[in-house]
Amino acid sequence: MSDSSATTGTRWIWNIFWLLLVVTGVEVALGIIKPTFLLFPLAGTSILNLIFIGLTLLKAAYIVQYFMHLKYETQSLRMAIYLPILVLIPYLTFILLYEGVEVYGY
Amino acid sequence: MAQPTAAESWSGGNEPMKAEYGKLMMWFFLVSDALTFTGFLTAYGFMRFGHEATWPIAEDVFTHFPGIEGDQPLLYVAFMTFVLIMSSVTMVIAVNAGHQLKKTAVAWWMIATIVGGFIFVGSQAWEWYHFIIGDKGGIELADGRVLKVAEAQTGEVLSLSQLVDGEAGHASNHLEKFSTGEVKTAFEANEGLVLQSPGKGHAQLTRTESLRLMQNAQVVQGANMKHNEYGQGQFANFFFFITGFHGFHVFSGVIFNIIIFYNVLLGTYERRKSYLMVEKVGLYWHFVDLVWVFVFTFFYLV
């Protein structure tokens, strides 16, 4: 709850709203147009999909840090939330997607 | 604050995380819930990678927008995403007003949040209705594969109503039911038609192969837990399960918000001089928005 100057007023909230809206707009536009030069394969998927994932993580970071106020919590609380999430989710994702490719066609 | 002595520490009352019990528990619940959704979305990825050729592409499936004719891929989901982000914003403003103990402002912004939640749940009901009733229809082969009828030249998918009646249109796509017999006859009569995979690359079968497989095929329209016209069977199951589980979260969130809103009106938090309960349901509400951000990407975009 520190840093009260940053949380009074509603201007910061609308700034983040516009950011989330613009990022979503970009995602939808890219999803509809699907520019061919972004379909170039990279890391087992396409550049376009990597852009989608990057933008999603950006939106998620803003929601968690500012809307859910985690940026202003104590270090111990932040770590208690972030560590399990940031270790387990990439781990599970890697294992299942890797195995999914292995069982392709079965 | 000065560091407490050992004796003071052991007598309890410390708050190392400087967060109230209920708020801390809400956070821990959200961590476990995030892992549950991870399980669903990664399982979706696993099945999709395992059935790349027959897995439907979301923008071929979710193409309708209320009041607009024709295919509008992604537009409706974009609208739903906008509604949820908007209601997340109104929730932050409500929490913000709570910190300043402004009862009326909290109440109004919570009403806005609740309305947003209802619009989202209603939109999801609309999307489910269209998913279940079906759109262009599909052909299920004897081996369980679901394929689409398409023009061999252009690769353009024909709806069953276009194939049989020669007319395209929203209402006829949705409402008319076609028998396997009339679809076969129409398919055999038009030399330019083949069967096409709904998956990545839209691979086509040859005309001869298509005609051979049509002999033992069935028409499938709409979707349920066993068959769906869009492609691989598990696609519909994942759609119902992931968006359903998320929709249930949104619905519970709306109920929580209504309860807390009622307490705001009663003046419960005014008397406590703390709107911490609004902050706690706010955390839950933002989490629901957060999950949707990921569902939007991994179910509809990628």
Short mmCIF file of C-alpha atoms in Angstrom, two decimals:
data_model
loop_
_atom_site.label_atom_id
_atom_site.label_comp_id
_atom_site.label_asym_id
_atom_site.label_seq_id
_atom_site.Cartn_x
_atom_site.Cartn_y
_atom_site.Cartn_z
CA MET A 1 0.00 0.00 0.00
CA SER A 2 2.99 2.29 -0.20
CA ASP A 3 3.44 4.80 -2.99
CA SER A 4 0.03 6.36 -2.46
CA SER A 5 0.80 9.24 -4.80
CA ALA A 6 0.77 6.82 -7.73
CA THR A 7 -2.63 5.42 -6.81
CA THR A 8 -4.69 8.53 -6.13
CA GLY A 9 -6.81 9.81 -8.97
CA THR A 10 -8.00 7.68 -11.85
CA ARG A 11 -5.71 8.93 -14.62
CA TRP A 12 -3.24 6.02 -14.30
CA ILE A 13 -6.15 3.57 -14.57
CA TRP A 14 -7.31 5.04 -17.89
CA ASN A 15 -3.73 5.07 -19.20
CA ILE A 16 -3.52 1.33 -18.61
CA PHE A 17 -6.98 0.87 -20.10
CA TRP A 18 -5.86 2.53 -23.34
CA LEU A 19 -2.73 0.42 -23.40
CA LEU A 20 -4.73 -2.82 -22.98
CA LEU A 21 -7.23 -1.68 -25.61
CA VAL A 22 -4.57 -0.79 -28.18
CA VAL A 23 -2.69 -4.06 -27.62
CA THR A 24 -5.94 -6.04 -28.04
CA GLY A 25 -6.71 -4.03 -31.19
CA VAL A 26 -3.29 -4.85 -32.62
CA GLU A 27 -3.80 -8.55 -31.83
CA VAL A 28 -7.20 -8.64 -33.52
CA ALA A 29 -5.92 -6.74 -36.57
CA LEU A 30 -2.95 -9.12 -36.92
CA GLY A 31 -5.28 -12.10 -36.40
CA ILE A 32 -7.60 -10.96 -39.19
CA ILE A 33 -4.94 -9.82 -41.67
CA LYS A 34 -2.33 -12.50 -40.91
CA PRO A 35 0.49 -10.77 -42.82
CA THR A 36 2.34 -13.44 -44.80
CA PHE A 37 5.80 -12.18 -43.86
CA LEU A 38 4.97 -12.85 -40.18
CA LEU A 39 4.03 -16.48 -40.84
CA PHE A 40 7.73 -17.32 -41.16
CA PRO A 41 8.39 -20.37 -38.95
CA LEU A 42 10.43 -19.83 -35.81
CA ALA A 43 10.95 -21.90 -32.65
CA GLY A 44 8.42 -24.55 -33.68
CA THR A 45 5.72 -21.99 -34.43
CA SER A 46 5.49 -18.75 -36.43
CA ILE A 47 6.73 -15.23 -35.71
CA LEU A 48 3.08 -14.12 -35.63
CA ASN A 49 2.25 -16.56 -32.82
CA LEU A 50 5.32 -15.43 -30.88
CA ILE A 51 4.12 -11.83 -31.25
CA PHE A 52 0.69 -12.88 -29.95
CA ILE A 53 2.26 -14.59 -26.94
CA GLY A 54 4.50 -11.59 -26.25
CA LEU A 55 1.58 -9.14 -26.38
CA THR A 56 -0.49 -11.43 -24.14
CA LEU A 57 2.25 -11.55 -21.52
CA LEU A 58 2.53 -7.77 -21.72
CA LYS A 59 -1.21 -7.37 -21.04
CA ALA A 60 -1.03 -9.93 -18.24
CA ALA A 61 1.89 -8.10 -16.63
CA TYR A 62 -0.01 -4.79 -16.60
CA ILE A 63 -3.15 -6.38 -15.15
CA VAL A 64 -1.25 -8.16 -12.37
CA GLN A 65 1.20 -5.36 -11.57
CA TYR A 66 -1.20 -2.40 -11.60
CA PHE A 67 -4.85 -3.56 -11.56
CA MET A 68 -4.14 -6.28 -8.99
CA HIS A 69 -1.68 -3.94 -7.30
CA LEU A 70 1.03 -6.57 -6.92
CA LYS A 71 3.77 -4.08 -7.80
CA TYR A 72 3.14 -2.22 -4.53
CA GLU A 73 3.01 -5.29 -2.24
CA THR A 74 5.94 -6.48 -0.12
CA GLN A 75 8.77 -8.38 -1.74
CA SER A 76 7.84 -11.60 0.12
CA LEU A 77 4.22 -11.50 -1.10
CA ARG A 78 5.31 -10.78 -4.68
CA MET A 79 7.70 -13.72 -4.64
CA ALA A 80 5.09 -16.03 -3.07
CA ILE A 81 2.82 -15.29 -6.04
CA TYR A 82 5.32 -15.04 -8.88
CA LEU A 83 7.65 -17.96 -8.16
CA PRO A 84 5.17 -20.87 -8.35
CA ILE A 85 3.52 -19.31 -11.40
CA LEU A 86 6.71 -18.49 -13.29
CA VAL A 87 8.32 -21.86 -12.60
CA LEU A 88 5.39 -24.29 -12.94
CA ILE A 89 3.55 -22.81 -15.91
CA PRO A 90 6.49 -22.71 -18.37
CA TYR A 91 7.53 -26.17 -17.14
CA LEU A 92 4.09 -27.71 -17.74
CA THR A 93 3.71 -25.91 -21.07
CA PHE A 94 7.08 -27.13 -22.30
CA ILE A 95 6.44 -30.75 -21.31
CA LEU A 96 2.93 -31.02 -22.73
CA LEU A 97 3.65 -29.23 -26.01
CA TYR A 98 6.82 -31.24 -26.53
CA GLU A 99 4.93 -34.49 -25.93
CA GLY A 100 2.09 -33.29 -28.16
CA VAL A 101 4.51 -33.03 -31.07
CA GLU A 102 5.90 -36.48 -30.23
CA VAL A 103 2.48 -38.14 -30.36
CA TYR A 104 1.54 -36.37 -33.58
CA GLY A 105 -0.77 -38.47 -35.70
CA TYR A 106 -1.75 -40.96 -32.97
CA MET B 1 8.89 0.44 11.88
CA ALA B 2 11.55 -0.86 14.21
CA GLN B 3 12.49 -4.51 13.99
CA PRO B 4 10.58 -6.43 16.75
CA THR B 5 12.67 -8.21 19.40
CA ALA B 6 12.73 -12.01 19.47
CA ALA B 7 10.25 -12.14 22.33
CA GLU B 8 7.82 -9.87 20.49
CA SER B 9 8.12 -11.90 17.28
CA TRP B 10 7.27 -15.14 19.03
CA SER B 11 4.22 -13.68 20.72
CA GLY B 12 2.54 -13.41 17.33
CA GLY B 13 0.76 -10.58 15.56
CA ASN B 14 3.38 -10.11 12.86
CA GLU B 15 2.39 -9.39 9.29
CA PRO B 16 5.50 -10.20 7.23
CA MET B 17 3.55 -9.76 3.98
CA LYS B 18 1.68 -6.66 5.18
CA ALA B 19 -1.54 -8.10 3.80
CA GLU B 20 -4.67 -9.02 5.69
CA TYR B 21 -5.48 -12.74 6.07
CA GLY B 22 -8.43 -12.80 3.65
CA LYS B 23 -6.51 -10.94 0.96
CA LEU B 24 -3.57 -13.30 1.31
CA MET B 25 -5.85 -16.31 1.00
CA MET B 26 -7.49 -14.80 -2.06
CA TRP B 27 -4.04 -14.47 -3.65
CA PHE B 28 -3.13 -18.08 -2.84
CA PHE B 29 -6.45 -19.26 -4.23
CA LEU B 30 -5.79 -17.33 -7.42
CA VAL B 31 -2.35 -18.94 -7.78
CA SER B 32 -3.92 -22.42 -7.57
CA ASP B 33 -6.70 -21.39 -9.93
CA ALA B 34 -4.14 -20.07 -12.41
CA LEU B 35 -2.49 -23.49 -12.37
CA THR B 36 -5.86 -25.15 -13.01
CA PHE B 37 -6.38 -23.01 -16.09
CA THR B 38 -2.80 -23.74 -17.13
CA GLY B 39 -3.72 -27.41 -17.01
CA PHE B 40 -6.67 -26.84 -19.35
CA LEU B 41 -4.86 -24.63 -21.83
CA THR B 42 -1.73 -26.77 -22.01
CA ALA B 43 -3.89 -29.90 -22.43
CA TYR B 44 -5.58 -28.06 -25.29
CA GLY B 45 -2.16 -27.38 -26.82
CA PHE B 46 -1.15 -31.02 -26.35
CA MET B 47 -4.21 -32.35 -28.19
CA ARG B 48 -3.94 -29.71 -30.87
CA PHE B 49 -0.28 -30.48 -31.58
CA GLY B 50 -1.20 -34.16 -31.68
CA HIS B 51 -3.94 -33.60 -34.30
CA GLU B 52 -2.62 -30.68 -36.30
CA ALA B 53 -4.19 -31.74 -39.62
CA THR B 54 -7.77 -32.14 -38.38
CA TRP B 55 -7.80 -29.51 -35.63
CA PRO B 56 -10.17 -26.68 -36.61
CA ILE B 57 -8.79 -23.17 -36.96
CA ALA B 58 -10.69 -20.87 -34.60
CA GLU B 59 -11.20 -18.09 -37.12
CA ASP B 60 -13.05 -20.53 -39.42
CA VAL B 61 -15.32 -21.46 -36.52
CA PHE B 62 -16.19 -18.25 -34.67
CA THR B 63 -17.21 -16.03 -37.53
CA HIS B 64 -20.49 -14.40 -36.54
CA PHE B 65 -21.37 -11.03 -35.12
CA PRO B 66 -24.95 -10.22 -34.12
CA GLY B 67 -26.68 -8.09 -36.74
CA ILE B 68 -23.93 -8.38 -39.38
CA GLU B 69 -24.28 -10.81 -42.30
CA GLY B 70 -21.35 -12.84 -43.53
CA ASP B 71 -18.08 -13.92 -41.97
CA GLN B 72 -16.54 -11.64 -39.35
CA PRO B 73 -13.68 -13.65 -37.86
CA LEU B 74 -12.49 -12.64 -34.37
CA LEU B 75 -14.73 -9.57 -34.17
CA TYR B 76 -17.15 -10.97 -31.59
CA VAL B 77 -14.39 -12.29 -29.31
CA ALA B 78 -12.69 -8.92 -29.60
CA PHE B 79 -15.93 -7.32 -28.41
CA MET B 80 -16.10 -9.76 -25.46
CA THR B 81 -12.49 -8.98 -24.57
CA PHE B 82 -13.26 -5.26 -24.66
CA VAL B 83 -16.24 -5.74 -22.31
CA LEU B 84 -14.13 -7.66 -19.82
CA ILE B 85 -11.22 -5.17 -19.88
CA MET B 86 -13.71 -2.34 -19.45
CA SER B 87 -15.33 -4.01 -16.44
CA SER B 88 -11.88 -4.60 -14.99
CA VAL B 89 -11.24 -0.86 -15.28
CA THR B 90 -14.50 0.04 -13.53
CA MET B 91 -13.53 -2.40 -10.77
CA VAL B 92 -10.13 -0.71 -10.22
CA ILE B 93 -11.91 2.64 -10.01
CA ALA B 94 -14.32 1.19 -7.42
CA VAL B 95 -11.40 -0.13 -5.34
CA ASN B 96 -9.68 3.24 -5.71
CA ALA B 97 -12.80 5.04 -4.47
CA GLY B 98 -12.93 2.56 -1.59
CA HIS B 99 -9.46 3.61 -0.44
CA GLN B 100 -10.82 7.15 -0.19
CA LEU B 101 -13.96 5.89 1.64
CA LYS B 102 -16.32 7.31 -0.99
CA LYS B 103 -19.36 5.10 -0.56
CA THR B 104 -21.49 6.43 -3.44
CA ALA B 105 -18.64 6.23 -5.95
CA VAL B 106 -17.85 2.65 -4.92
CA ALA B 107 -21.50 1.68 -5.37
CA TRP B 108 -21.83 3.22 -8.84
CA TRP B 109 -18.58 1.77 -10.18
CA MET B 110 -19.53 -1.65 -8.80
CA ILE B 111 -22.85 -1.44 -10.66
CA ALA B 112 -20.89 -0.73 -13.86
CA THR B 113 -18.69 -3.77 -13.15
CA ILE B 114 -21.71 -6.01 -12.55
CA VAL B 115 -23.37 -4.83 -15.77
CA GLY B 116 -20.14 -5.57 -17.69
CA GLY B 117 -20.07 -9.05 -16.16
CA PHE B 118 -23.64 -9.74 -17.25
CA ILE B 119 -22.92 -8.53 -20.79
CA PHE B 120 -19.94 -10.90 -20.96
CA VAL B 121 -21.86 -13.93 -19.67
CA GLY B 122 -24.70 -13.11 -22.08
CA SER B 123 -22.24 -12.87 -24.99
CA GLN B 124 -20.83 -16.22 -24.06
CA ALA B 125 -24.34 -17.73 -24.05
CA TRP B 126 -24.87 -16.31 -27.54
CA GLU B 127 -21.59 -17.79 -28.73
CA TRP B 128 -22.40 -21.20 -27.25
CA TYR B 129 -25.81 -21.16 -28.91
CA HIS B 130 -24.25 -20.56 -32.33
CA PHE B 131 -21.50 -23.11 -31.73
CA ILE B 132 -24.01 -25.80 -30.72
CA ILE B 133 -26.50 -25.15 -33.51
CA GLY B 134 -23.72 -25.11 -36.12
CA ASP B 135 -22.85 -23.09 -39.17
CA LYS B 136 -21.66 -24.63 -42.42
CA GLY B 137 -22.00 -28.29 -41.53
CA GLY B 138 -19.44 -31.05 -41.96
CA ILE B 139 -18.99 -34.58 -43.30
CA GLU B 140 -17.98 -37.22 -40.77
CA LEU B 141 -16.15 -40.15 -42.35
CA ALA B 142 -16.37 -43.75 -41.23
CA ASP B 143 -12.99 -43.41 -39.44
CA GLY B 144 -14.25 -40.43 -37.40
CA ARG B 145 -12.50 -37.65 -39.32
CA VAL B 146 -14.64 -34.57 -39.96
CA LEU B 147 -14.09 -32.82 -43.29
CA LYS B 148 -15.60 -29.85 -45.10
CA VAL B 149 -17.12 -29.64 -48.58
CA ALA B 150 -15.07 -27.23 -50.68
CA GLU B 151 -14.50 -26.00 -54.23
CA ALA B 152 -11.47 -27.84 -55.61
CA GLN B 153 -10.30 -24.75 -57.53
CA THR B 154 -10.54 -22.01 -54.92
CA GLY B 155 -10.48 -24.03 -51.71
CA GLU B 156 -13.55 -22.10 -50.55
CA VAL B 157 -15.73 -24.01 -48.07
CA LEU B 158 -19.38 -24.51 -49.09
CA SER B 159 -22.08 -24.63 -46.45
CA LEU B 160 -24.54 -27.52 -46.67
CA SER B 161 -27.35 -25.13 -47.55
CA GLN B 162 -25.25 -23.75 -50.43
CA LEU B 163 -24.57 -27.31 -51.55
CA VAL B 164 -28.12 -28.62 -51.41
CA ASP B 165 -30.33 -25.53 -51.92
CA GLY B 166 -27.80 -23.32 -53.67
CA GLU B 167 -28.44 -20.49 -51.24
CA ALA B 168 -26.04 -18.98 -48.76
CA GLY B 169 -27.24 -17.17 -45.72
CA HIS B 170 -27.07 -16.98 -42.02
CA ALA B 171 -30.56 -18.30 -41.27
CA SER B 172 -30.48 -21.19 -43.75
CA ASN B 173 -27.02 -22.23 -42.52
CA HIS B 174 -28.24 -22.41 -38.97
CA LEU B 175 -31.75 -23.73 -39.06
CA GLU B 176 -32.16 -26.23 -41.86
CA LYS B 177 -31.28 -29.85 -41.18
CA PHE B 178 -29.95 -31.92 -44.07
CA SER B 179 -30.13 -35.68 -44.55
CA THR B 180 -27.00 -37.63 -45.51
CA GLY B 181 -28.78 -38.79 -48.69
CA GLU B 182 -29.50 -35.35 -50.15
CA VAL B 183 -26.00 -34.11 -49.33
CA LYS B 184 -24.44 -37.13 -51.10
CA THR B 185 -26.62 -36.61 -54.18
CA ALA B 186 -25.75 -32.92 -54.39
CA PHE B 187 -22.05 -33.67 -53.84
CA GLU B 188 -21.98 -36.29 -56.61
CA ALA B 189 -23.83 -33.98 -59.02
CA ASN B 190 -21.25 -31.17 -58.79
CA GLU B 191 -17.94 -32.22 -60.42
CA GLY B 192 -15.97 -29.32 -58.94
CA LEU B 193 -16.35 -30.34 -55.29
CA VAL B 194 -13.93 -32.21 -53.04
CA LEU B 195 -13.52 -32.88 -49.34
CA GLN B 196 -11.15 -30.58 -47.48
CA SER B 197 -9.46 -30.83 -44.10
CA PRO B 198 -10.51 -28.19 -41.55
CA GLY B 199 -7.00 -28.13 -40.07
CA LYS B 200 -3.79 -26.26 -40.75
CA GLY B 201 -3.07 -26.03 -44.48
CA HIS B 202 -6.61 -27.06 -45.49
CA ALA B 203 -5.32 -30.15 -47.36
CA GLN B 204 -7.70 -31.41 -50.05
CA LEU B 205 -8.57 -34.95 -51.06
CA THR B 206 -8.85 -35.84 -54.73
CA ARG B 207 -12.31 -35.99 -56.34
CA THR B 208 -12.13 -39.80 -56.69
CA GLU B 209 -11.03 -40.27 -53.09
CA SER B 210 -13.73 -37.84 -51.90
CA LEU B 211 -16.44 -39.75 -53.77
CA ARG B 212 -15.23 -43.07 -52.36
CA LEU B 213 -15.18 -41.80 -48.75
CA MET B 214 -18.58 -40.12 -49.17
CA GLN B 215 -20.16 -43.59 -49.53
CA ASN B 216 -19.86 -44.37 -45.81
CA ALA B 217 -19.94 -40.81 -44.52
CA GLN B 218 -22.49 -39.07 -42.30
CA VAL B 219 -23.63 -35.46 -42.26
CA VAL B 220 -22.86 -33.68 -38.99
CA GLN B 221 -24.35 -30.30 -38.11
CA GLY B 222 -23.62 -28.34 -34.97
CA ALA B 223 -21.69 -29.63 -31.99
CA ASN B 224 -22.11 -31.74 -28.89
CA MET B 225 -19.73 -33.67 -26.66
CA LYS B 226 -19.44 -36.55 -29.14
CA HIS B 227 -19.60 -35.06 -32.63
CA ASN B 228 -18.99 -31.63 -34.04
CA GLU B 229 -19.00 -30.25 -37.54
CA TYR B 230 -15.84 -28.18 -37.07
CA GLY B 231 -13.24 -30.96 -37.05
CA GLN B 232 -11.44 -33.05 -34.44
CA GLY B 233 -13.91 -34.21 -31.76
CA GLN B 234 -11.92 -32.94 -28.78
CA PHE B 235 -12.06 -29.40 -30.14
CA ALA B 236 -15.69 -29.00 -29.08
CA ASN B 237 -15.02 -30.67 -25.72
CA PHE B 238 -12.20 -28.22 -25.02
CA PHE B 239 -14.34 -25.32 -26.17
CA PHE B 240 -17.16 -26.28 -23.80
CA PHE B 241 -14.81 -27.03 -20.94
CA ILE B 242 -12.43 -24.06 -21.11
CA THR B 243 -14.90 -21.31 -22.00
CA GLY B 244 -17.48 -22.95 -19.75
CA PHE B 245 -15.14 -23.05 -16.77
CA HIS B 246 -14.14 -19.46 -17.41
CA GLY B 247 -17.76 -18.41 -17.89
CA PHE B 248 -18.58 -20.07 -14.57
CA HIS B 249 -15.82 -18.00 -12.97
CA VAL B 250 -17.28 -14.83 -14.47
CA PHE B 251 -20.74 -15.78 -13.25
CA SER B 252 -19.47 -16.47 -9.71
CA GLY B 253 -17.59 -13.18 -9.88
CA VAL B 254 -20.81 -11.34 -10.72
CA ILE B 255 -22.55 -13.01 -7.75
CA PHE B 256 -19.66 -12.05 -5.41
CA ASN B 257 -19.79 -8.50 -6.74
CA ILE B 258 -23.53 -8.30 -6.13
CA ILE B 259 -23.12 -9.50 -2.52
CA ILE B 260 -20.35 -6.98 -1.84
CA PHE B 261 -22.32 -4.24 -3.62
CA TYR B 262 -25.27 -4.97 -1.31
CA ASN B 263 -22.98 -4.65 1.70
CA VAL B 264 -21.65 -1.36 0.35
CA LEU B 265 -25.23 -0.07 0.19
CA LEU B 266 -25.91 -1.31 3.73
CA GLY B 267 -22.91 0.73 4.87
CA THR B 268 -21.05 -2.29 6.31
CA TYR B 269 -17.67 -1.09 5.03
CA GLU B 270 -18.46 2.52 5.89
CA ARG B 271 -18.79 1.44 9.53
CA ARG B 272 -15.59 -0.64 9.33
CA LYS B 273 -13.79 2.37 7.82
CA SER B 274 -12.30 -0.08 5.32
CA TYR B 275 -13.35 -1.23 1.87
CA LEU B 276 -10.93 -4.18 1.91
CA MET B 277 -13.71 -6.60 0.86
CA VAL B 278 -14.16 -4.60 -2.36
CA GLU B 279 -10.43 -4.98 -2.96
CA LYS B 280 -10.63 -8.76 -2.44
CA VAL B 281 -13.47 -9.33 -4.90
CA GLY B 282 -11.62 -6.91 -7.15
CA LEU B 283 -8.61 -9.27 -7.13
CA TYR B 284 -10.88 -12.14 -8.15
CA TRP B 285 -12.48 -10.04 -10.88
CA HIS B 286 -9.13 -9.00 -12.37
CA PHE B 287 -8.04 -12.61 -12.31
CA VAL B 288 -11.07 -13.56 -14.40
CA ASP B 289 -10.06 -10.85 -16.88
CA LEU B 290 -6.47 -12.12 -16.79
CA VAL B 291 -7.53 -15.69 -17.62
CA TRP B 292 -9.63 -14.40 -20.51
CA VAL B 293 -6.57 -12.63 -21.92
CA PHE B 294 -4.90 -16.04 -22.15
CA VAL B 295 -7.98 -17.91 -23.40
CA PHE B 296 -8.38 -15.23 -26.09
CA THR B 297 -4.82 -15.77 -27.28
CA PHE B 298 -4.52 -19.53 -27.06
CA PHE B 299 -8.04 -20.52 -28.06
CA TYR B 300 -8.94 -17.87 -30.62
CA LEU B 301 -5.75 -16.26 -31.95
CA VAL B 302 -2.89 -18.74 -32.14
#
